[in-house]
Short mmCIF file of N, CA and C and ligand atoms in Angstrom, two decimals:
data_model
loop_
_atom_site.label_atom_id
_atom_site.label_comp_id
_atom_site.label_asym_id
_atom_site.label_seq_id
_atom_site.Cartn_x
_atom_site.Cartn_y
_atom_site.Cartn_z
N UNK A 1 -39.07 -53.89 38.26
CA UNK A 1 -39.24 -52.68 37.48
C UNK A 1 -37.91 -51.92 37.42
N UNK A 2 -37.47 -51.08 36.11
CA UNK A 2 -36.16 -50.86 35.92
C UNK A 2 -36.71 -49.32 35.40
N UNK A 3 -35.96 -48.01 36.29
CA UNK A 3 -36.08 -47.06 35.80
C UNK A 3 -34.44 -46.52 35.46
N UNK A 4 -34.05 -46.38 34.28
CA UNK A 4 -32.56 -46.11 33.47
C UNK A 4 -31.99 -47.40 34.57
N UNK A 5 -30.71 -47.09 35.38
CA UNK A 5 -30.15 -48.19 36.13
C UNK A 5 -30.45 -49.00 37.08
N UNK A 6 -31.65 -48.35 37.72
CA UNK A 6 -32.04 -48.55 38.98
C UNK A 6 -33.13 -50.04 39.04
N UNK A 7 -33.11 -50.73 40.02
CA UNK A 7 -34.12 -51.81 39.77
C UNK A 7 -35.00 -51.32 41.30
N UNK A 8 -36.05 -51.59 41.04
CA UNK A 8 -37.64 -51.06 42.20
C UNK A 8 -38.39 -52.05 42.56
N UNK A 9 -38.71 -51.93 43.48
CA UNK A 9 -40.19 -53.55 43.60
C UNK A 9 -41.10 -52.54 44.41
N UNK A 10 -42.14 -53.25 43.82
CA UNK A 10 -43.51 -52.36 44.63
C UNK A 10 -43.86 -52.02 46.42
N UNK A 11 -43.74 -50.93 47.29
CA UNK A 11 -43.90 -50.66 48.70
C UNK A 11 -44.51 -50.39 48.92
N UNK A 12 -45.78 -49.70 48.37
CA UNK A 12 -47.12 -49.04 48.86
C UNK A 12 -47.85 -49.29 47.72
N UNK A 13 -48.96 -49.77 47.93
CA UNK A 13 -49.79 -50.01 46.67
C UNK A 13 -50.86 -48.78 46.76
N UNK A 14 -51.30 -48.39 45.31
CA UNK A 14 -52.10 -47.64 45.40
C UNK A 14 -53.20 -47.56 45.56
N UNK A 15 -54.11 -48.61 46.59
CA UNK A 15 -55.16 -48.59 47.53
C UNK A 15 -54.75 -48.30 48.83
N UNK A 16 -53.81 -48.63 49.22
CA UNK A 16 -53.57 -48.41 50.76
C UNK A 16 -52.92 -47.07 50.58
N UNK A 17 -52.15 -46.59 49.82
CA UNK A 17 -52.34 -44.88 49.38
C UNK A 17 -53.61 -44.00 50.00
N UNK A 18 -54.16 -44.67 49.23
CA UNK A 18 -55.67 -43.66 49.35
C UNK A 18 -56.42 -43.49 50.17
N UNK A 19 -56.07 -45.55 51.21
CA UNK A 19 -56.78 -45.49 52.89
C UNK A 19 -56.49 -44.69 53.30
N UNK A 20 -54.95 -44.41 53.19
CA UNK A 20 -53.77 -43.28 54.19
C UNK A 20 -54.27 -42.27 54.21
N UNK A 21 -54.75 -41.31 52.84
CA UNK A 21 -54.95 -39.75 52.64
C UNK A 21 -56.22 -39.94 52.63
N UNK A 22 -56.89 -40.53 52.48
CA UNK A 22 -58.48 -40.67 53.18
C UNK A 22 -58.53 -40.33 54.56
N UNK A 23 -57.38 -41.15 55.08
CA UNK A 23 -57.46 -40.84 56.81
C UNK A 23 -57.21 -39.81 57.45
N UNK A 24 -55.35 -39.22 56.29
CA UNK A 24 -54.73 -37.55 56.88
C UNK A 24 -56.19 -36.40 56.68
N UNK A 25 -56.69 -36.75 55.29
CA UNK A 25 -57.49 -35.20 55.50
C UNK A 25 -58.87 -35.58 56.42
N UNK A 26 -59.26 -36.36 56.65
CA UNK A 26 -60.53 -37.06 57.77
C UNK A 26 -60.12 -36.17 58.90
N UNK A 27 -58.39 -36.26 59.42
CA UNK A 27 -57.85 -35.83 60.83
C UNK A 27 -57.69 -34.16 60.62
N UNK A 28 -57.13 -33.95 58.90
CA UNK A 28 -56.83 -32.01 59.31
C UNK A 28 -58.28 -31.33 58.79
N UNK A 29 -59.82 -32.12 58.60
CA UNK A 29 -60.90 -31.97 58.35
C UNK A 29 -61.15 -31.27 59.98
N UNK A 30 -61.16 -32.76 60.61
CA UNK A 30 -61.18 -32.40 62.15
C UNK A 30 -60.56 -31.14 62.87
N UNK A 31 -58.90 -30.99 62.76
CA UNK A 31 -58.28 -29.99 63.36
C UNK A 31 -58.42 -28.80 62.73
N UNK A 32 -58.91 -28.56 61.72
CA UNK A 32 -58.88 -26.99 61.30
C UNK A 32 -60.05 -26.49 60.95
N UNK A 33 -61.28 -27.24 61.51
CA UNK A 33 -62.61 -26.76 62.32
C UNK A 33 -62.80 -25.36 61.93
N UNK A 34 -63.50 -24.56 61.49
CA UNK A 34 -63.68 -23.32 61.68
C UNK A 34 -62.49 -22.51 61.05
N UNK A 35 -61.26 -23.20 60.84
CA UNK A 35 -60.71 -22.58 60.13
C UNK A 35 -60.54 -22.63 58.48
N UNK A 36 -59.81 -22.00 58.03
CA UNK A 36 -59.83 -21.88 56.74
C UNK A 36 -58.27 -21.73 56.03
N UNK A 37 -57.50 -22.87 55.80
CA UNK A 37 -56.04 -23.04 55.72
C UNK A 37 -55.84 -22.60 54.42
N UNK A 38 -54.56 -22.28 54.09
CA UNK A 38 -54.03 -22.16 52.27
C UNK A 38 -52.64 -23.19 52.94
N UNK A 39 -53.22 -24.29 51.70
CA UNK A 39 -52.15 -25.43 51.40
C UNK A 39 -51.38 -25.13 50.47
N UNK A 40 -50.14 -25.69 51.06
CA UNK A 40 -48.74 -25.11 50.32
C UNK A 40 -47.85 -26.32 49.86
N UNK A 41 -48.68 -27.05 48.53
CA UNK A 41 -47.78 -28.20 48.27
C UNK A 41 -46.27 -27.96 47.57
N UNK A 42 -45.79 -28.10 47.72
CA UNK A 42 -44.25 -28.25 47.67
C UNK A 42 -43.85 -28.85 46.21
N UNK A 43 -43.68 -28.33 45.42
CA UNK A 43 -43.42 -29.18 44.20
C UNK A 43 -41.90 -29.12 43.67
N UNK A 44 -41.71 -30.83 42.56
CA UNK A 44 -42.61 -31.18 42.02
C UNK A 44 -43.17 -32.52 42.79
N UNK A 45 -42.21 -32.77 43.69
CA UNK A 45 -42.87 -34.16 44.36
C UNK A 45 -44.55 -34.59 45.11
N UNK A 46 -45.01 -33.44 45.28
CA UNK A 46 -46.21 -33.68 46.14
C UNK A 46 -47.32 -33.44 45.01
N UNK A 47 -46.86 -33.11 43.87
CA UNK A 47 -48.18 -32.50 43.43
C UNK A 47 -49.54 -33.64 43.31
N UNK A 48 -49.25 -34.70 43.20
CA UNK A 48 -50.18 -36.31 42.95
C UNK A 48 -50.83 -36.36 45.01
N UNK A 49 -49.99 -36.58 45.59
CA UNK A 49 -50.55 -36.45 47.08
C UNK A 49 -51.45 -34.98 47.11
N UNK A 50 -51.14 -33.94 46.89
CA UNK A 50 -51.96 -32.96 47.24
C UNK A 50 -53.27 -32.76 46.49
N UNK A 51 -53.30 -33.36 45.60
CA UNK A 51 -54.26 -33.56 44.10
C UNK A 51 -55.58 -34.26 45.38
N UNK A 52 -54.62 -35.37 45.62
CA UNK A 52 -55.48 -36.26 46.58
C UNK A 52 -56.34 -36.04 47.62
N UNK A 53 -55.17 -35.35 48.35
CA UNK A 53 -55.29 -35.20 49.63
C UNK A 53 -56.65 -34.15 49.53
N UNK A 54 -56.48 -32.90 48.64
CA UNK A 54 -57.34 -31.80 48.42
C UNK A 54 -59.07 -32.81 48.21
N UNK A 55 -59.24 -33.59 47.23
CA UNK A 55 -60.24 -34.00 46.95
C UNK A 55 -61.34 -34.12 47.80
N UNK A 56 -60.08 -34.99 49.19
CA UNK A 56 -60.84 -35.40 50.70
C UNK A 56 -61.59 -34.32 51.47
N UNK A 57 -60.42 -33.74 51.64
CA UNK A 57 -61.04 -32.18 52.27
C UNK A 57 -61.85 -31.27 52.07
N UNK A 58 -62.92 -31.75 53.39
CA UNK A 58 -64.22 -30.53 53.13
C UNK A 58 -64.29 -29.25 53.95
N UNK A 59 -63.28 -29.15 54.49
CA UNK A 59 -62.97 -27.89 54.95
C UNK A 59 -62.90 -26.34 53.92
N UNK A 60 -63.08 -25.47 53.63
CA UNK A 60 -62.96 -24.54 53.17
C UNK A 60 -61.22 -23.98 52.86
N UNK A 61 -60.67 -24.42 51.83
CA UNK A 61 -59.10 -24.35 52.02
C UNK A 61 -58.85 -23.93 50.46
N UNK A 62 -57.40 -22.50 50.23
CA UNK A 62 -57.26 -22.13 49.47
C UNK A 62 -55.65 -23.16 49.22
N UNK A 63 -55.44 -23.07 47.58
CA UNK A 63 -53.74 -23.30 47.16
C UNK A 63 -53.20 -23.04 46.57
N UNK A 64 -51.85 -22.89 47.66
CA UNK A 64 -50.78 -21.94 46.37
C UNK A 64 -49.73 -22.95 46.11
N UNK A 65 -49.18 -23.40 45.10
CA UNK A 65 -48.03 -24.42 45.15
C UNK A 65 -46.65 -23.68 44.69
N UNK A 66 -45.75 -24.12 45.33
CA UNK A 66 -44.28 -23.42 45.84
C UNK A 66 -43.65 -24.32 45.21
N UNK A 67 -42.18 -24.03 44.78
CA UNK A 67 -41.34 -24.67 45.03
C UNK A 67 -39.71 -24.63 45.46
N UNK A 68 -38.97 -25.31 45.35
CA UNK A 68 -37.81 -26.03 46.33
C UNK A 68 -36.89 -26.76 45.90
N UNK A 69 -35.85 -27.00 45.84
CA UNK A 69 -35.10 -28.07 45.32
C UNK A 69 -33.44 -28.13 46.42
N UNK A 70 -33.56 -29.45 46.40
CA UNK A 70 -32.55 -29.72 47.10
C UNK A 70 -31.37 -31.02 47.07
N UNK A 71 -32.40 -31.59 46.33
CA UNK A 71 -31.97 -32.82 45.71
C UNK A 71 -31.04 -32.82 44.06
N UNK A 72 -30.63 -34.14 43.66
CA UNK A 72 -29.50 -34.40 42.55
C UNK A 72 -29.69 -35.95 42.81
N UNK A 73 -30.52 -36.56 41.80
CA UNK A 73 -30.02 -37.74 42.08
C UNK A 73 -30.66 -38.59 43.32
N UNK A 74 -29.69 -39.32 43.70
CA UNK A 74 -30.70 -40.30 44.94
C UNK A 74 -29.58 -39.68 46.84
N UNK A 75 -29.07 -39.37 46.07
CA UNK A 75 -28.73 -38.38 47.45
C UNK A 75 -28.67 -36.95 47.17
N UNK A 76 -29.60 -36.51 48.98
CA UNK A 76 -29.29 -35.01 49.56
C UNK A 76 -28.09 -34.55 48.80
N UNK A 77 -28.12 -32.93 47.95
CA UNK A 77 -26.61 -32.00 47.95
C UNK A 77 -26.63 -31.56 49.37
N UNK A 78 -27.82 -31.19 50.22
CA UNK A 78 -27.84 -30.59 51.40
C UNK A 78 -27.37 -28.88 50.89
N UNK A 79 -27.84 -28.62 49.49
CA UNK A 79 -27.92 -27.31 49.21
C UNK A 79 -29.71 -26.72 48.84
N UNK A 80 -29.30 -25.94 49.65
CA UNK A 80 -30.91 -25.64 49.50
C UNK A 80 -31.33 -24.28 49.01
N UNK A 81 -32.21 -24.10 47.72
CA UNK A 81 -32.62 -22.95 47.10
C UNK A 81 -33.91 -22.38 48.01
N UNK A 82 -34.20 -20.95 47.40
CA UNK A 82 -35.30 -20.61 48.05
C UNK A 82 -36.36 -21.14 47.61
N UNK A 83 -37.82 -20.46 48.53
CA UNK A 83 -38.99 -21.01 48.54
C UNK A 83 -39.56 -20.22 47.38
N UNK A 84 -40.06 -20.43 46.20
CA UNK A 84 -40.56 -19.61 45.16
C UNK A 84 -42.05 -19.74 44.92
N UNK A 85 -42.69 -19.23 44.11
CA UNK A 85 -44.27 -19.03 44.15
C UNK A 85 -44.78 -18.50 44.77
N UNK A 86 -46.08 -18.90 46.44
CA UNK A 86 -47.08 -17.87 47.02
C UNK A 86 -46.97 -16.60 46.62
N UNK A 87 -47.98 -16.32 45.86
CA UNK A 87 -48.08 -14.73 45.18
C UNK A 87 -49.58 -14.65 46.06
N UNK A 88 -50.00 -14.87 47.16
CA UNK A 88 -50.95 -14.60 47.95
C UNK A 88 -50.08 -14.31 49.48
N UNK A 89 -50.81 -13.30 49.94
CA UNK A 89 -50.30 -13.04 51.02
C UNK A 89 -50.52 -13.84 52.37
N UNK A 90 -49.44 -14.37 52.65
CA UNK A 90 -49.49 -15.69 53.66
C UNK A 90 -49.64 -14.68 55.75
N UNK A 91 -49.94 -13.67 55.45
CA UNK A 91 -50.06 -12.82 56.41
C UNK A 91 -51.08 -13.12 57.48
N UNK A 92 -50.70 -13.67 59.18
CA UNK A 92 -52.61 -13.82 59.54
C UNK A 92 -52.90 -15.44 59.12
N UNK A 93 -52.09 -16.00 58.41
CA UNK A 93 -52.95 -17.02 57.73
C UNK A 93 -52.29 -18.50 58.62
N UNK A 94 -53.45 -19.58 58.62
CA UNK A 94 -52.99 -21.02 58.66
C UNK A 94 -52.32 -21.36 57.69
N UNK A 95 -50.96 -21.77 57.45
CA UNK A 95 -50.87 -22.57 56.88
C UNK A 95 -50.27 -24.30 57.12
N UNK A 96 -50.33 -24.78 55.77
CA UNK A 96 -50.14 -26.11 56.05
C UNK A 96 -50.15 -26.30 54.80
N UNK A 97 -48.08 -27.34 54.90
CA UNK A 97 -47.07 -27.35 53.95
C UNK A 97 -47.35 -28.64 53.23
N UNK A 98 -47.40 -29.08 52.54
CA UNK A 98 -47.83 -30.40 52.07
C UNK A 98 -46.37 -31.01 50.84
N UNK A 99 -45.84 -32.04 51.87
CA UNK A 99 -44.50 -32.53 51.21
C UNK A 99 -44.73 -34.20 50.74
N UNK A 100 -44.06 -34.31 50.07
CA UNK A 100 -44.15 -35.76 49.78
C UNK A 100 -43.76 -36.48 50.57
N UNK A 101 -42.20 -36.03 50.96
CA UNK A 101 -41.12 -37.08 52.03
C UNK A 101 -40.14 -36.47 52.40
N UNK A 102 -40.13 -36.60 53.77
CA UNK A 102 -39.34 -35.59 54.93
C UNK A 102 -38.69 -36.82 55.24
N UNK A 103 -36.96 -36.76 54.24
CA UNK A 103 -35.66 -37.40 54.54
C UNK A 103 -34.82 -36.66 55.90
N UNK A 104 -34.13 -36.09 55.46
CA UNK A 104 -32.67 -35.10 56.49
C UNK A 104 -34.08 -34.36 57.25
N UNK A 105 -35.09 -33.38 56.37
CA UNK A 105 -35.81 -32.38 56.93
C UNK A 105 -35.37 -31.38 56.84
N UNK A 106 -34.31 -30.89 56.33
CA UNK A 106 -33.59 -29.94 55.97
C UNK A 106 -34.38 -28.97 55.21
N UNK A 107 -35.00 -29.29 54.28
CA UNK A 107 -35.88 -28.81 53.30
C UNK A 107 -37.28 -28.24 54.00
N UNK A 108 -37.69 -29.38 55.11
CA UNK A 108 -38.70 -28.52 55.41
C UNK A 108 -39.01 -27.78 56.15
N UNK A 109 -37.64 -27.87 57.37
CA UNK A 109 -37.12 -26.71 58.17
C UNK A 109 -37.26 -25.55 57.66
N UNK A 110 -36.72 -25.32 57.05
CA UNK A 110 -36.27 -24.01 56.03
C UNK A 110 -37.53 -23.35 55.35
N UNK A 111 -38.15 -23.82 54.86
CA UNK A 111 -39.35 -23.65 54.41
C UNK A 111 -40.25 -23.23 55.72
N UNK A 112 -40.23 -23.84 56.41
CA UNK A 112 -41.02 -23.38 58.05
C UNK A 112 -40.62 -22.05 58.77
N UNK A 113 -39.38 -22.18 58.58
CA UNK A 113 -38.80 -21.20 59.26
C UNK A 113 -39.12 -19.51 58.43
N UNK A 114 -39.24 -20.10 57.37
CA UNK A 114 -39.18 -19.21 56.23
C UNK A 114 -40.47 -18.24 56.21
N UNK A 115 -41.73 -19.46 56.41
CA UNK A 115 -43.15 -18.72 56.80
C UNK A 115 -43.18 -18.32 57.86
N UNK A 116 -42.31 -18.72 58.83
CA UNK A 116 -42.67 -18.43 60.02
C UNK A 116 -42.39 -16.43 60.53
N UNK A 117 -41.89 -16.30 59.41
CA UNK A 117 -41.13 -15.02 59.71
C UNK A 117 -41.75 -14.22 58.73
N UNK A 118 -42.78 -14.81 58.17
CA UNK A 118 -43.53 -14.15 57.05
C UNK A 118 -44.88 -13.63 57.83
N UNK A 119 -44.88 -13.51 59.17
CA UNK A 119 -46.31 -13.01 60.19
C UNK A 119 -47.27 -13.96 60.04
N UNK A 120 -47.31 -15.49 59.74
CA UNK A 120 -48.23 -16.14 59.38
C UNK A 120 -49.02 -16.52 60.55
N UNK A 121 -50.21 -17.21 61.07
CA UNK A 121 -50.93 -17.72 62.17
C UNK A 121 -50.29 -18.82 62.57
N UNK A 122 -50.65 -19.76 61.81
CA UNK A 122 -49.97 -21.26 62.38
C UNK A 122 -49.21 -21.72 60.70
N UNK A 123 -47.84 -22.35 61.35
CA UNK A 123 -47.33 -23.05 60.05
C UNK A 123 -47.25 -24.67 60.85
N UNK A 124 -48.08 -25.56 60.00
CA UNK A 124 -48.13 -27.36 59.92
C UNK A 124 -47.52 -27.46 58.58
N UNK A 125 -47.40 -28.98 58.91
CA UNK A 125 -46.99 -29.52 57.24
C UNK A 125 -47.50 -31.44 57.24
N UNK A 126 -47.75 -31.57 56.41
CA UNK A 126 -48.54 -32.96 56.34
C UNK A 126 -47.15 -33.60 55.09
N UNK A 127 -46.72 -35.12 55.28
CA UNK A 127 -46.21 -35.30 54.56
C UNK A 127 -46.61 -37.13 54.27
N UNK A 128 -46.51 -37.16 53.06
CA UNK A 128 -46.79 -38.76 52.59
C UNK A 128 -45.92 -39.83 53.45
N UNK A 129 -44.97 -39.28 53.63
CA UNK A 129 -43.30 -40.38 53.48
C UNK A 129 -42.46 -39.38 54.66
N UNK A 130 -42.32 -40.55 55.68
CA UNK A 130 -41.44 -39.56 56.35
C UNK A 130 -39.91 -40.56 56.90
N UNK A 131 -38.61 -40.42 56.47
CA UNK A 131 -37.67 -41.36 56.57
C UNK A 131 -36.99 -41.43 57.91
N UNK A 132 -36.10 -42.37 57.71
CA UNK A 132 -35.58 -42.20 59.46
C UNK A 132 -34.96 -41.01 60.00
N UNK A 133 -34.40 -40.53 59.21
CA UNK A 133 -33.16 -39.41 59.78
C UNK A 133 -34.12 -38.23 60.40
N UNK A 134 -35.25 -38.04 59.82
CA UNK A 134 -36.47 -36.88 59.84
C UNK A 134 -37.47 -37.52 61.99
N UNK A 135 -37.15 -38.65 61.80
CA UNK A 135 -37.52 -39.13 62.57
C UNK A 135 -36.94 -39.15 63.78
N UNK A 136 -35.82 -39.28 63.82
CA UNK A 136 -34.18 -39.43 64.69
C UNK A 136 -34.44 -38.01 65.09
N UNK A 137 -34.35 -36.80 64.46
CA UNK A 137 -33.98 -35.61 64.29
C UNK A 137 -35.70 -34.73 64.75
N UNK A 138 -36.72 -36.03 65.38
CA UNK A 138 -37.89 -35.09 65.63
C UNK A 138 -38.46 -33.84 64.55
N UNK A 139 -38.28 -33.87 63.53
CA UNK A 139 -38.66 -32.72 62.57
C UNK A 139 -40.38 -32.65 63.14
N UNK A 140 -40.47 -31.29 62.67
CA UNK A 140 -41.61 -31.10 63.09
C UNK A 140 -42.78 -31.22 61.98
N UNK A 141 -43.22 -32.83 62.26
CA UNK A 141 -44.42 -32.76 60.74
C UNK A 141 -45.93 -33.26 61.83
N UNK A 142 -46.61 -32.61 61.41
CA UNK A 142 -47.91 -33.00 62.31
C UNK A 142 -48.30 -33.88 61.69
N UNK A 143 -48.73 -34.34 60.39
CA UNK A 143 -49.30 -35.40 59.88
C UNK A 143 -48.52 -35.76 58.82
N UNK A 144 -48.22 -37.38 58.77
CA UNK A 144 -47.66 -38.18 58.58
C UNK A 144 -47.96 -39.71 58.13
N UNK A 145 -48.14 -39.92 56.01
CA UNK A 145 -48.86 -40.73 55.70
C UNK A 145 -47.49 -41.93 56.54
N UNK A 146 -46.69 -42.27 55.90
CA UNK A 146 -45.97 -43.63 56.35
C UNK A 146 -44.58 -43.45 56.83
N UNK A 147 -44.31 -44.42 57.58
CA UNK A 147 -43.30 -43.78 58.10
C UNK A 147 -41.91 -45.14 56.84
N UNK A 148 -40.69 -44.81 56.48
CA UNK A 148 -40.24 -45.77 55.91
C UNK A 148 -38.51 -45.71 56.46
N UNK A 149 -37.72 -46.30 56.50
CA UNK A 149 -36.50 -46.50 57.13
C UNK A 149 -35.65 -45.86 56.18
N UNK A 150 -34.76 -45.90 55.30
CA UNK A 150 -33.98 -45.23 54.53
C UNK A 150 -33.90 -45.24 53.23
N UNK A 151 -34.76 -46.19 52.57
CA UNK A 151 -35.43 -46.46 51.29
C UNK A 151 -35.77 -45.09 50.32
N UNK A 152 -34.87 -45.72 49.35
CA UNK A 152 -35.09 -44.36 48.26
C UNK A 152 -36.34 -45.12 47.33
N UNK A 153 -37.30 -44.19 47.57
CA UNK A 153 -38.51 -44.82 46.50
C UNK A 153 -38.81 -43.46 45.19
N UNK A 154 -39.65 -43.82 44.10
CA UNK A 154 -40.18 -43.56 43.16
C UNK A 154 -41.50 -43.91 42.90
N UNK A 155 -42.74 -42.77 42.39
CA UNK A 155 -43.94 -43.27 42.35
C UNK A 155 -44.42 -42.47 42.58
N UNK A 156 -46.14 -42.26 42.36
CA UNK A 156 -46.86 -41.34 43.25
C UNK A 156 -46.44 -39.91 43.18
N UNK A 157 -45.85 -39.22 42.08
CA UNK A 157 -45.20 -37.98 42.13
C UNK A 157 -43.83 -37.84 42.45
N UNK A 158 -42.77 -38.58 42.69
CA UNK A 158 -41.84 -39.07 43.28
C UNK A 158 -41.28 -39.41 42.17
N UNK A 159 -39.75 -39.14 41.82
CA UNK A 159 -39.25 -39.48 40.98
C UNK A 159 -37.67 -39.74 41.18
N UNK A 160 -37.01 -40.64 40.25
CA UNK A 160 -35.45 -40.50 40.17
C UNK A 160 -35.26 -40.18 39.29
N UNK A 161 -34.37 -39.35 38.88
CA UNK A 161 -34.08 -37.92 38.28
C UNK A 161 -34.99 -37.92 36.83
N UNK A 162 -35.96 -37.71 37.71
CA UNK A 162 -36.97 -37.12 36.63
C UNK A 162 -38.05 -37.94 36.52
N UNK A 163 -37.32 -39.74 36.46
CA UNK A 163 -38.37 -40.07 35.86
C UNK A 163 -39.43 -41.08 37.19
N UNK A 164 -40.55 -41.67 36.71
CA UNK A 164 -41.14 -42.46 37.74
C UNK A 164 -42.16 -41.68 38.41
N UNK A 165 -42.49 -40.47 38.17
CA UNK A 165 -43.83 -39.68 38.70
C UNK A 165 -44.99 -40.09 38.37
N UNK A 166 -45.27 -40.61 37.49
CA UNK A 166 -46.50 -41.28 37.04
C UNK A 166 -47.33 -42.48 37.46
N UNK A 167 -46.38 -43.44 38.00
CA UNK A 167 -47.00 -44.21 38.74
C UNK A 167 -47.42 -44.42 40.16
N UNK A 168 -48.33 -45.22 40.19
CA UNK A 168 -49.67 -44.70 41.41
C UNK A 168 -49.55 -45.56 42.47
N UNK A 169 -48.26 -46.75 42.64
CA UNK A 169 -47.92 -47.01 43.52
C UNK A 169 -46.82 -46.67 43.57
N UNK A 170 -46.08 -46.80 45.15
CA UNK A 170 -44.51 -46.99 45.50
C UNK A 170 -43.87 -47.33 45.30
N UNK A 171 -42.61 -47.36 44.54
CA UNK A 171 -41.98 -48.32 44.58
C UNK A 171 -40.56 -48.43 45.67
N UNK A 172 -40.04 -49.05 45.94
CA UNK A 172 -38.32 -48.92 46.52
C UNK A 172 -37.07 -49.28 45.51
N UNK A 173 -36.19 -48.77 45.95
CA UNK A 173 -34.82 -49.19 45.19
C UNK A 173 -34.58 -50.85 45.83
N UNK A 174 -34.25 -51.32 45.11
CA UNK A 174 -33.39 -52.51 45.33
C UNK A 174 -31.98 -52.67 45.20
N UNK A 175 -31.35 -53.16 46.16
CA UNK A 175 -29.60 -53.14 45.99
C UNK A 175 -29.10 -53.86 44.74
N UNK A 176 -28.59 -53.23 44.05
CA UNK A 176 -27.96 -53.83 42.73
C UNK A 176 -27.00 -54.96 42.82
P1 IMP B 25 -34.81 -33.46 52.80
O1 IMP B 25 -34.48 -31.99 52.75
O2 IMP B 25 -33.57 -34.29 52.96
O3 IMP B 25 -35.84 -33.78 53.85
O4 IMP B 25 -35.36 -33.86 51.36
C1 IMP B 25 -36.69 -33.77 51.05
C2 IMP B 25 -36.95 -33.80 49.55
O5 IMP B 25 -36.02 -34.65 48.88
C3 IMP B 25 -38.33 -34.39 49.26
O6 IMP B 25 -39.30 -33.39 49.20
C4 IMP B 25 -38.14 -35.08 47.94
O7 IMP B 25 -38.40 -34.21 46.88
C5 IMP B 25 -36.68 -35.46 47.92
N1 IMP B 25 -36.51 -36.89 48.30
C6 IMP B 25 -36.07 -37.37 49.48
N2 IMP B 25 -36.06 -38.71 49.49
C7 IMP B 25 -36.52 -39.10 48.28
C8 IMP B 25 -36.77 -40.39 47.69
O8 IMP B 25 -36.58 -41.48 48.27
N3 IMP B 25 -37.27 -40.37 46.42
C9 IMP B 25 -37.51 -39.23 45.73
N4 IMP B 25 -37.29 -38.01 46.25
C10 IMP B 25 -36.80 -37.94 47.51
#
C-alpha cells in the first residue's frame, strides 16, 4: 500500500483492534466503578479509537475532545502547542486522556501536567499505540492497547500528513 511516497504493509488488523478496545474499556469499566469520568480524546489522531473505545463503556462517562499538535511529517518537531477545547469545567473531576500513540510522550506529559494544575481528581490516559522511547522513558499511561518498537504507522485515525485516517487497520512504514 502506497500513501504519496511512502510504502505500508498491514500491522494490526482490524479484528484484533477491536479484541484490544473490547478489553481496555472491560478493564476502565472495572476501575472507575462508581465513578463517573469525562474522556478527553486528543485529536485528530484518536478520534476512530475513542469512537470505539466509548461504544464499550458502560460506565456513566461524559466527552470533551481537545486538541494538540506536535507533529510535521513522520518525525517529532518536539514543539508543542497548547491544549485547546474542554469548555467544561475539568474541576473535582476524573479524568482520562485518550491518545492514539505515546512516541517521545512529550505530548502527553504536557497535557497531564496541564490538567493536573487545573484542580482535577485523578488525571489517566489510555492509549492505542505506545512506542519504545514512551516506554524507555516510563511515561505515565495506565492503559495501553499495543505496545510497537519504533514503527511509524498510519490507519485507524492515524495519518501521514494528512492522509491514511480512514482505514480500519494498521498499517507500518516500510524502508524504501
Ligand atoms: P509524542 O509527543 O512524541 O509522544 O507524539 C505523540 C503524537 O504524535 C501522537 O498523538 C500522534 O498524533 C503523533 N504520532 C506519533 N507517532 C506517530 C505515527 O507513527 N503515526 C502517526 N502519528 C504519530
Amino acid at each position: 500500500m502506497k500513501i504519496k511516497d511512502l510504502k505500508f504493509k498491514k500491522l494490526i488488523t482490524a479484528g484484533t483492534i477491536e479484541e484490544r478496545v473490547t478489553a481496555l474499556a472491560a478493564q476502565i469499566d472495572q476501575d472507575y466503578k462508581k465513578k463517573s469520568p469525562i474522556l478527553l480524546p486528543i485529536l485528530n489522531g484518536s478520534f476512530m479509537f475513542a469512537a470505539d473505545l466509548m461504544k464499550h463503556l458502560i460506565l456513566p462517562c461524559r466527552v470533551s475532545f481537545v486538541k494538540i499538535s506536535s507533529y510535521a511529517g513522520t518525525a517529532s518537531t518536539g514543539q508543542l502547542k497548547t491544549l485547546i477545547g474542554h469548555d467544561e469545567s475539568l474541576f473535582n473531576q476524573d479524568v482520562l486522556i485518550i491518545e492514539d500513540i505515546v512516541d517521545t510522550g512529550l505530548t502527553l506529559q504536557k497535557i497531564m501536567a496541564d490538567l493536573r494544575s487545573l484542580g482535577t481528581k485523578s488525571v489517566e490516559a489510555v492509549s492505542l499505540l505506545r512506542k519504545m522511547p514512551a516506554r524507555e522513558k516510563k511515561i505515565d499511561v495506565k492503559y495501553i492497547g499495543f505496545d510497537l518498537e519504533h514503527e511509524f504507522v498510519v490507519g485507524y485515525g492515524m495519518d501521514y500528513d494528512g492522509l491514511g485516517r480512514n482505514l480500519k487497520d494498521i498499517y507500518k512504514q516500510l524502508e524504501n
